[in-house]
Amino acid sequence: MHTPCAAVAGIGFMGPTHIEALRRMGAHVAGLLDITPESGQQAAQRLGVRRAYATFDELVADPEVDVVHICTPNHLHYPMARAALQAGKHVICEKPLATNSRESATLVELARESGRVAAVNYNLRYYPLCHQARAMVQAGEIGPPRLIHGGYLQDWLFLPSDWNWRLDPALGGELRAVADIGTHWLDMVTWLTGLKVSAVMADLATFIPTRLKPRREADTFAGKIERAEDVEEIAVHTEDCAAVLLAFDNGARGVMLVSQISAGRKNHFWWELNGAQASLSWDQERPNELWIGHRERPNELLLKDPALMDPAVRPVAGYPGGHAEGYPDTFLQLQKSVYSYIAAGDFSRPPTFPTFADGHHGTVLCEAILRSAREQRWIDVSTT
């Protein structure tokens, strides 16, 4: 079976992570694209990639490339995904799929018309015990979900001197914490439960209204800038954190808390499902443990072990029990799912990975959350 060939646009935090996973699964990386041809050449040498493209047009025109990975700032997702699909390429795009639902809806339709595979990198679905939890929910083991709650807390923008392109609405969009990490949480809980969010009530807050922007671009998670002459003061208009009440289409209720200013929380992503029969809870910083809660018998802690997991989800666990799996493995498993689907060639089969339709739903939820915060009321998701 032919393994499709990849090219990666964007060599910040995400691009090299995609490349690492591609190499682990045996896929060929034809080339990469960075901000400038010079930085692209340096990145290609550093990462051992044969070619650095000068432009995105050159990338999508390369006949060797089957799949385009888009790992750029948010404002480039739509035009790049559109150009790649129009060039006949398959696409894996970072989230959010677009900065507004009009653009994301256009991409869904274009993907359908093109007949190409179009995936969104909601990689956090691919922790083995998250697949196990979904199988348990589908089997009715916890009963109908009643409460769905959790959040995503980080501290990498805790200081006024912390800066990243996501702070600029022209590059990241009108939402920041919600679009960056909240979309992962919302995708996770709707995928786990099979439910849709029907309405939202949101509160957004910006606790650091002025930040120090470096006069040269800082890498994600690079830390603060030390010298005063290297920075300029910039007013910030996107949220540092968000608290969102959720109503689901089965009558369940939910709460999501996201923050990029929670000291000591590096990547604290957790969810809990309280059903009519039992509960499930999982924490990304302890990814090989799934808590199962009961009322009338002792609680359980399921450790990641393919032999103890649902047979249908065992392939997502790449290592035996007692061998920890983590964040980089989620990229590998998502890309294996996408690439095997492409290689099989039967696109009439239901995809087993997050698609542009999932990405579009994420942008619709983001718009509902933003509107709710501005109007200070519940917003029916269908009205956005």
CSV table of C-alpha atoms in Angstrom, one decimal:
chain,number,residue,atom,x,y,z
A,1,MET,CA,0.0,0.0,0.0
A,2,HIS,CA,1.4,3.4,-1.0
A,3,THR,CA,2.1,5.7,1.9
A,4,PRO,CA,1.1,9.3,0.9
A,5,CYS,CA,3.9,11.9,0.8
A,6,ALA,CA,3.6,15.0,3.0
A,7,ALA,CA,4.6,18.7,3.0
A,8,VAL,CA,4.4,20.9,6.1
A,9,ALA,CA,3.6,24.6,6.2
A,10,GLY,CA,4.6,26.4,9.4
A,11,ILE,CA,7.7,25.4,11.5
A,12,GLY,CA,6.9,26.9,14.9
A,13,PHE,CA,5.8,24.6,17.7
A,14,MET,CA,3.4,22.4,15.7
A,15,GLY,CA,5.3,21.8,12.4
A,16,PRO,CA,8.2,19.9,13.8
A,17,THR,CA,5.8,17.9,16.0
A,18,HIS,CA,3.9,16.8,12.8
A,19,ILE,CA,7.2,16.0,11.1
A,20,GLU,CA,8.3,13.8,14.0
A,21,ALA,CA,5.0,11.8,13.9
A,22,LEU,CA,5.2,11.5,10.1
A,23,ARG,CA,8.7,10.0,10.4
A,24,ARG,CA,7.6,7.6,13.1
A,25,MET,CA,4.9,6.2,10.8
A,26,GLY,CA,7.2,5.9,7.9
A,27,ALA,CA,5.8,8.7,5.7
A,28,HIS,CA,8.1,10.7,3.4
A,29,VAL,CA,8.3,14.5,4.1
A,30,ALA,CA,8.9,16.1,0.7
A,31,GLY,CA,9.5,19.6,2.1
A,32,LEU,CA,8.6,22.4,4.4
A,33,LEU,CA,7.6,26.1,4.3
A,34,ASP,CA,8.6,28.7,6.9
A,35,ILE,CA,8.1,32.4,7.3
A,36,THR,CA,11.0,33.3,5.0
A,37,PRO,CA,13.0,31.2,2.5
A,38,GLU,CA,16.1,31.8,4.7
A,39,SER,CA,14.4,30.5,7.8
A,40,GLY,CA,12.9,27.6,5.8
A,41,GLN,CA,16.4,26.5,4.6
A,42,GLN,CA,17.7,26.6,8.2
A,43,ALA,CA,14.7,24.6,9.4
A,44,ALA,CA,15.1,22.1,6.7
A,45,GLN,CA,18.7,21.5,7.6
A,46,ARG,CA,17.9,21.3,11.3
A,47,LEU,CA,15.0,18.9,10.8
A,48,GLY,CA,16.7,16.8,8.0
A,49,VAL,CA,14.1,17.7,5.4
A,50,ARG,CA,15.3,17.7,1.8
A,51,ARG,CA,13.5,20.8,0.5
A,52,ALA,CA,12.4,24.2,1.7
A,53,TYR,CA,9.8,25.9,-0.4
A,54,ALA,CA,10.0,29.6,-1.1
A,55,THR,CA,6.2,30.1,-1.2
A,56,PHE,CA,3.0,28.2,-0.4
A,57,ASP,CA,2.1,28.2,-4.2
A,58,GLU,CA,5.4,26.3,-4.8
A,59,LEU,CA,4.5,23.8,-2.0
A,60,VAL,CA,1.0,23.0,-3.4
A,61,ALA,CA,2.4,22.8,-7.0
A,62,ASP,CA,4.8,20.0,-6.0
A,63,PRO,CA,3.5,16.9,-7.8
A,64,GLU,CA,5.3,14.7,-5.2
A,65,VAL,CA,3.1,16.0,-2.4
A,66,ASP,CA,-0.1,14.2,-1.5
A,67,VAL,CA,-0.9,15.7,1.9
A,68,VAL,CA,-0.5,19.3,3.1
A,69,HIS,CA,-0.1,19.8,6.8
A,70,ILE,CA,-1.1,23.4,7.8
A,71,CYS,CA,0.6,24.4,11.0
A,72,THR,CA,0.7,28.2,10.6
A,73,PRO,CA,-1.0,31.0,12.5
A,74,ASN,CA,-4.8,30.9,12.5
A,75,HIS,CA,-5.4,33.6,9.9
A,76,LEU,CA,-3.6,31.5,7.3
A,77,HIS,CA,-5.6,28.3,7.8
A,78,TYR,CA,-8.4,29.3,5.5
A,79,PRO,CA,-6.5,30.6,2.5
A,80,MET,CA,-3.9,27.8,2.7
A,81,ALA,CA,-6.5,25.0,3.1
A,82,ARG,CA,-8.5,26.4,0.3
A,83,ALA,CA,-5.5,26.6,-2.0
A,84,ALA,CA,-4.4,23.1,-1.1
A,85,LEU,CA,-7.8,21.5,-1.8
A,86,GLN,CA,-8.1,23.4,-5.1
A,87,ALA,CA,-4.7,22.0,-6.0
A,88,GLY,CA,-6.0,18.5,-5.4
A,89,LYS,CA,-4.1,17.9,-2.2
A,90,HIS,CA,-5.4,16.2,1.0
A,91,VAL,CA,-5.2,18.4,4.0
A,92,ILE,CA,-4.5,18.1,7.8
A,93,CYS,CA,-5.1,21.6,9.3
A,94,GLU,CA,-4.4,22.8,12.8
A,95,LYS,CA,-7.3,24.1,14.8
A,96,PRO,CA,-9.2,26.4,14.7
A,97,LEU,CA,-10.0,25.5,11.1
A,98,ALA,CA,-10.8,29.2,10.3
A,99,THR,CA,-11.3,32.4,12.2
A,100,ASN,CA,-15.0,32.6,11.3
A,101,SER,CA,-17.8,30.1,10.4
A,102,ARG,CA,-18.3,31.5,7.0
A,103,GLU,CA,-14.8,30.5,6.0
A,104,SER,CA,-15.0,27.2,7.8
A,105,ALA,CA,-18.3,26.3,6.1
A,106,THR,CA,-16.7,27.2,2.7
A,107,LEU,CA,-13.9,24.8,3.4
A,108,VAL,CA,-16.3,22.0,4.3
A,109,GLU,CA,-18.1,22.4,1.0
A,110,LEU,CA,-14.8,22.7,-0.9
A,111,ALA,CA,-13.5,19.5,0.7
A,112,ARG,CA,-16.8,17.7,-0.3
A,113,GLU,CA,-16.6,19.0,-3.9
A,114,SER,CA,-12.9,18.2,-4.3
A,115,GLY,CA,-13.2,14.6,-3.1
A,116,ARG,CA,-10.1,15.1,-1.0
A,117,VAL,CA,-9.5,14.1,2.6
A,118,ALA,CA,-9.7,17.1,5.0
A,119,ALA,CA,-8.8,16.6,8.6
A,120,VAL,CA,-8.4,18.9,11.6
A,121,ASN,CA,-5.7,18.1,14.1
A,122,TYR,CA,-7.8,17.5,17.2
A,123,ASN,CA,-5.0,15.2,18.3
A,124,LEU,CA,-6.0,15.1,21.9
A,125,ARG,CA,-8.8,12.6,21.0
A,126,TYR,CA,-6.0,10.1,20.4
A,127,TYR,CA,-4.9,9.3,24.0
A,128,PRO,CA,-5.7,5.6,24.3
A,129,LEU,CA,-7.9,6.0,27.4
A,130,CYS,CA,-10.0,8.7,25.8
A,131,HIS,CA,-10.9,6.2,23.1
A,132,GLN,CA,-11.6,3.7,25.9
A,133,ALA,CA,-13.8,6.2,27.6
A,134,ARG,CA,-15.8,6.9,24.4
A,135,ALA,CA,-16.3,3.2,23.9
A,136,MET,CA,-17.6,2.9,27.5
A,137,VAL,CA,-20.1,5.8,26.9
A,138,GLN,CA,-21.2,4.3,23.6
A,139,ALA,CA,-21.8,0.9,25.3
A,140,GLY,CA,-24.0,2.6,27.9
A,141,GLU,CA,-21.7,1.8,30.8
A,142,ILE,CA,-22.2,5.2,32.5
A,143,GLY,CA,-25.8,5.7,31.4
A,144,PRO,CA,-26.9,9.0,29.7
A,145,PRO,CA,-24.5,11.8,30.5
A,146,ARG,CA,-25.9,14.4,32.9
A,147,LEU,CA,-23.0,16.6,33.8
A,148,ILE,CA,-20.0,17.3,31.5
A,149,HIS,CA,-17.3,19.5,33.1
A,150,GLY,CA,-13.6,20.3,33.2
A,151,GLY,CA,-11.2,22.7,31.5
A,152,TYR,CA,-7.8,23.5,30.1
A,153,LEU,CA,-5.4,25.6,32.2
A,154,GLN,CA,-2.0,26.8,31.2
A,155,ASP,CA,0.4,29.5,32.5
A,156,TRP,CA,2.6,30.3,29.4
A,157,LEU,CA,1.0,33.8,29.1
A,158,PHE,CA,1.0,34.5,32.9
A,159,LEU,CA,3.4,37.5,32.7
A,160,PRO,CA,2.9,40.9,31.0
A,161,SER,CA,6.2,40.2,29.3
A,162,ASP,CA,4.9,36.9,27.8
A,163,TRP,CA,4.1,37.4,24.1
A,164,ASN,CA,3.0,35.2,21.2
A,165,TRP,CA,1.3,35.9,17.8
A,166,ARG,CA,-2.0,34.5,19.3
A,167,LEU,CA,-2.3,37.7,21.2
A,168,ASP,CA,-2.8,39.6,18.0
A,169,PRO,CA,-6.4,39.4,16.7
A,170,ALA,CA,-5.2,39.9,13.1
A,171,LEU,CA,-3.3,36.7,13.4
A,172,GLY,CA,-5.2,34.6,15.9
A,173,GLY,CA,-8.7,35.9,15.6
A,174,GLU,CA,-11.1,37.6,18.1
A,175,LEU,CA,-10.9,34.7,20.6
A,176,ARG,CA,-7.6,33.5,22.0
A,177,ALA,CA,-7.9,31.1,25.0
A,178,VAL,CA,-11.2,29.6,23.7
A,179,ALA,CA,-9.9,29.2,20.1
A,180,ASP,CA,-6.5,27.9,21.1
A,181,ILE,CA,-7.3,25.4,23.9
A,182,GLY,CA,-11.1,25.6,24.5
A,183,THR,CA,-11.7,24.2,21.0
A,184,HIS,CA,-9.7,21.1,22.1
A,185,TRP,CA,-11.9,20.7,25.2
A,186,LEU,CA,-15.2,21.2,23.3
A,187,ASP,CA,-14.2,18.8,20.6
A,188,MET,CA,-13.2,16.2,23.2
A,189,VAL,CA,-16.4,16.2,25.2
A,190,THR,CA,-18.7,16.2,22.2
A,191,TRP,CA,-16.7,13.4,20.6
A,192,LEU,CA,-16.7,11.4,23.9
A,193,THR,CA,-20.4,11.7,24.4
A,194,GLY,CA,-21.8,12.0,20.9
A,195,LEU,CA,-23.7,15.0,22.1
A,196,LYS,CA,-24.0,18.5,20.5
A,197,VAL,CA,-23.8,21.8,22.4
A,198,SER,CA,-27.2,23.5,22.0
A,199,ALA,CA,-26.6,26.7,23.9
A,200,VAL,CA,-23.9,28.6,25.7
A,201,MET,CA,-23.5,31.3,28.4
A,202,ALA,CA,-20.0,32.7,28.4
A,203,ASP,CA,-17.9,35.1,30.5
A,204,LEU,CA,-14.6,36.2,29.1
A,205,ALA,CA,-11.9,38.1,31.0
A,206,THR,CA,-8.7,39.9,30.2
A,207,PHE,CA,-6.6,40.4,33.3
A,208,ILE,CA,-3.5,41.7,31.6
A,209,PRO,CA,-4.8,44.5,29.4
A,210,THR,CA,-1.3,45.7,28.3
A,211,ARG,CA,1.6,43.4,27.3
A,212,LEU,CA,5.2,43.8,26.2
A,213,LYS,CA,5.6,42.8,22.6
A,214,PRO,CA,9.1,41.8,21.5
A,215,ARG,CA,10.5,43.7,18.5
A,216,ARG,CA,11.3,40.3,17.0
A,217,GLU,CA,8.9,37.4,17.0
A,218,ALA,CA,9.1,35.1,20.1
A,219,ASP,CA,8.6,31.4,19.8
A,220,THR,CA,5.6,29.7,21.6
A,221,PHE,CA,6.5,28.9,25.2
A,222,ALA,CA,9.8,30.8,24.8
A,223,GLY,CA,9.5,32.7,28.0
A,224,LYS,CA,9.7,36.4,28.8
A,225,ILE,CA,11.8,39.1,27.1
A,226,GLU,CA,14.3,40.6,29.5
A,227,ARG,CA,15.5,44.0,28.1
A,228,ALA,CA,13.2,47.0,28.0
A,229,GLU,CA,14.6,48.2,24.7
A,230,ASP,CA,13.6,45.0,23.0
A,231,VAL,CA,9.8,45.4,23.6
A,232,GLU,CA,6.9,47.8,23.0
A,233,GLU,CA,3.7,48.1,25.0
A,234,ILE,CA,0.6,46.7,23.2
A,235,ALA,CA,-3.0,46.8,24.3
A,236,VAL,CA,-4.6,43.4,24.5
A,237,HIS,CA,-8.2,42.8,23.4
A,238,THR,CA,-8.5,39.0,23.5
A,239,GLU,CA,-9.4,36.9,26.6
A,240,ASP,CA,-6.9,35.5,29.1
A,241,CYS,CA,-9.5,33.1,30.4
A,242,ALA,CA,-13.1,32.0,29.9
A,243,ALA,CA,-15.9,30.4,31.9
A,244,VAL,CA,-18.6,28.9,29.8
A,245,LEU,CA,-21.9,27.2,30.8
A,246,LEU,CA,-23.1,24.7,28.3
A,247,ALA,CA,-26.4,23.0,27.5
A,248,PHE,CA,-26.4,19.8,25.5
A,249,ASP,CA,-29.0,18.4,23.1
A,250,ASN,CA,-29.9,15.5,25.5
A,251,GLY,CA,-30.6,17.9,28.3
A,252,ALA,CA,-27.2,17.5,30.0
A,253,ARG,CA,-25.5,20.5,31.5
A,254,GLY,CA,-21.8,21.4,31.4
A,255,VAL,CA,-19.1,23.9,32.5
A,256,MET,CA,-15.8,24.7,30.7
A,257,LEU,CA,-13.0,26.7,32.3
A,258,VAL,CA,-10.0,27.7,30.1
A,259,SER,CA,-7.1,29.9,31.0
A,260,GLN,CA,-3.6,30.8,29.8
A,261,ILE,CA,-2.7,32.7,33.0
A,262,SER,CA,-3.0,30.0,35.7
A,263,ALA,CA,0.4,29.9,37.5
A,264,GLY,CA,1.9,26.4,37.8
A,265,ARG,CA,-0.6,24.8,35.3
A,266,LYS,CA,1.5,23.9,32.3
A,267,ASN,CA,-0.9,21.8,30.3
A,268,HIS,CA,-3.8,20.9,32.6
A,269,PHE,CA,-6.5,19.5,30.4
A,270,TRP,CA,-9.1,17.5,32.1
A,271,TRP,CA,-12.7,16.4,31.7
A,272,GLU,CA,-15.3,14.6,33.8
A,273,LEU,CA,-18.6,12.9,32.7
A,274,ASN,CA,-21.2,12.2,35.3
A,275,GLY,CA,-23.8,9.8,33.9
A,276,ALA,CA,-27.0,8.3,35.3
A,277,GLN,CA,-25.1,5.1,36.3
A,278,ALA,CA,-21.4,6.0,36.7
A,279,SER,CA,-18.8,8.7,36.1
A,280,LEU,CA,-15.6,8.9,34.1
A,281,SER,CA,-12.7,11.4,34.6
A,282,TRP,CA,-9.3,11.8,32.8
A,283,ASP,CA,-6.4,14.3,33.1
A,284,GLN,CA,-3.9,14.9,30.3
A,285,GLU,CA,-1.1,15.3,32.8
A,286,ARG,CA,-1.9,11.7,34.0
A,287,PRO,CA,-2.8,10.4,30.6
A,288,ASN,CA,-2.4,6.7,31.3
A,289,GLU,CA,-5.1,6.6,34.1
A,290,LEU,CA,-8.9,6.6,33.7
A,291,TRP,CA,-11.0,7.2,36.8
A,292,ILE,CA,-14.3,5.3,37.0
A,293,GLY,CA,-16.7,6.5,39.7
A,294,HIS,CA,-19.4,4.5,41.3
A,295,ARG,CA,-22.0,5.1,44.0
A,296,GLU,CA,-22.6,1.6,45.5
A,297,ARG,CA,-19.2,0.0,45.0
A,298,PRO,CA,-15.6,1.0,45.1
A,299,ASN,CA,-14.3,3.4,42.5
A,300,GLU,CA,-11.9,2.1,39.9
A,301,LEU,CA,-8.6,3.4,38.3
A,302,LEU,CA,-8.0,1.8,34.9
A,303,LEU,CA,-4.4,1.9,33.8
A,304,LYS,CA,-3.7,2.1,30.1
A,305,ASP,CA,-3.3,-1.5,29.0
A,306,PRO,CA,-4.5,-2.8,25.6
A,307,ALA,CA,-5.3,-6.2,27.2
A,308,LEU,CA,-7.8,-4.5,29.5
A,309,MET,CA,-9.3,-2.1,26.9
A,310,ASP,CA,-12.2,-2.5,24.5
A,311,PRO,CA,-11.0,-4.6,21.6
A,312,ALA,CA,-12.1,-2.0,19.1
A,313,VAL,CA,-9.9,0.7,20.6
A,314,ARG,CA,-6.8,-1.4,21.3
A,315,PRO,CA,-5.0,-0.3,18.0
A,316,VAL,CA,-4.8,3.3,19.4
A,317,ALA,CA,-2.6,2.0,22.2
A,318,GLY,CA,0.8,1.6,20.6
A,319,TYR,CA,2.6,0.0,23.5
A,320,PRO,CA,1.8,-2.7,26.1
A,321,GLY,CA,0.5,-2.1,29.5
A,322,GLY,CA,3.0,-0.4,31.9
A,323,HIS,CA,4.6,1.5,29.0
A,324,ALA,CA,3.5,5.1,29.2
A,325,GLU,CA,2.1,7.0,26.1
A,326,GLY,CA,1.8,10.7,25.9
A,327,TYR,CA,1.4,13.9,23.8
A,328,PRO,CA,3.6,13.0,20.8
A,329,ASP,CA,1.9,9.7,20.4
A,330,THR,CA,-1.5,11.4,19.8
A,331,PHE,CA,-0.1,13.0,16.7
A,332,LEU,CA,1.2,9.6,15.5
A,333,GLN,CA,-2.2,8.0,16.0
A,334,LEU,CA,-4.2,10.7,14.4
A,335,GLN,CA,-1.9,10.8,11.3
A,336,LYS,CA,-1.9,7.0,11.1
A,337,SER,CA,-5.7,7.2,11.0
A,338,VAL,CA,-5.7,9.8,8.2
A,339,TYR,CA,-2.9,8.3,6.1
A,340,SER,CA,-4.3,4.8,6.2
A,341,TYR,CA,-7.7,6.1,5.1
A,342,ILE,CA,-6.1,8.0,2.2
A,343,ALA,CA,-4.0,5.0,1.2
A,344,ALA,CA,-7.1,2.7,1.2
A,345,GLY,CA,-8.7,5.0,-1.3
A,346,ASP,CA,-12.4,4.4,-0.3
A,347,PHE,CA,-13.5,7.8,0.7
A,348,SER,CA,-17.1,6.7,0.9
A,349,ARG,CA,-16.3,5.0,4.3
A,350,PRO,CA,-17.1,7.1,7.4
A,351,PRO,CA,-13.8,8.7,8.5
A,352,THR,CA,-12.3,7.7,11.8
A,353,PHE,CA,-10.6,11.1,12.4
A,354,PRO,CA,-11.8,14.6,13.0
A,355,THR,CA,-12.8,16.2,9.8
A,356,PHE,CA,-13.4,19.8,8.5
A,357,ALA,CA,-17.0,19.3,9.6
A,358,ASP,CA,-15.8,19.0,13.1
A,359,GLY,CA,-13.6,22.0,12.7
A,360,HIS,CA,-16.5,24.0,11.3
A,361,HIS,CA,-18.6,23.0,14.4
A,362,GLY,CA,-15.7,24.4,16.5
A,363,THR,CA,-15.8,27.8,14.8
A,364,VAL,CA,-19.6,27.9,15.2
A,365,LEU,CA,-19.2,27.3,19.0
A,366,CYS,CA,-16.5,29.9,19.2
A,367,GLU,CA,-18.8,32.5,17.6
A,368,ALA,CA,-21.6,31.6,20.0
A,369,ILE,CA,-19.3,31.9,23.0
A,370,LEU,CA,-18.0,35.3,21.8
A,371,ARG,CA,-21.6,36.6,21.1
A,372,SER,CA,-22.8,35.3,24.5
A,373,ALA,CA,-19.9,37.1,26.3
A,374,ARG,CA,-20.7,40.4,24.5
A,375,GLU,CA,-24.4,40.3,25.0
A,376,GLN,CA,-24.2,38.7,28.5
A,377,ARG,CA,-26.9,36.1,27.8
A,378,TRP,CA,-27.5,32.6,26.7
A,379,ILE,CA,-27.0,32.0,23.0
A,380,ASP,CA,-28.7,29.2,21.1
A,381,VAL,CA,-25.9,27.7,19.0
A,382,SER,CA,-28.2,27.3,16.0
A,383,THR,CA,-28.7,31.1,15.8
A,384,THR,CA,-25.0,32.0,15.3
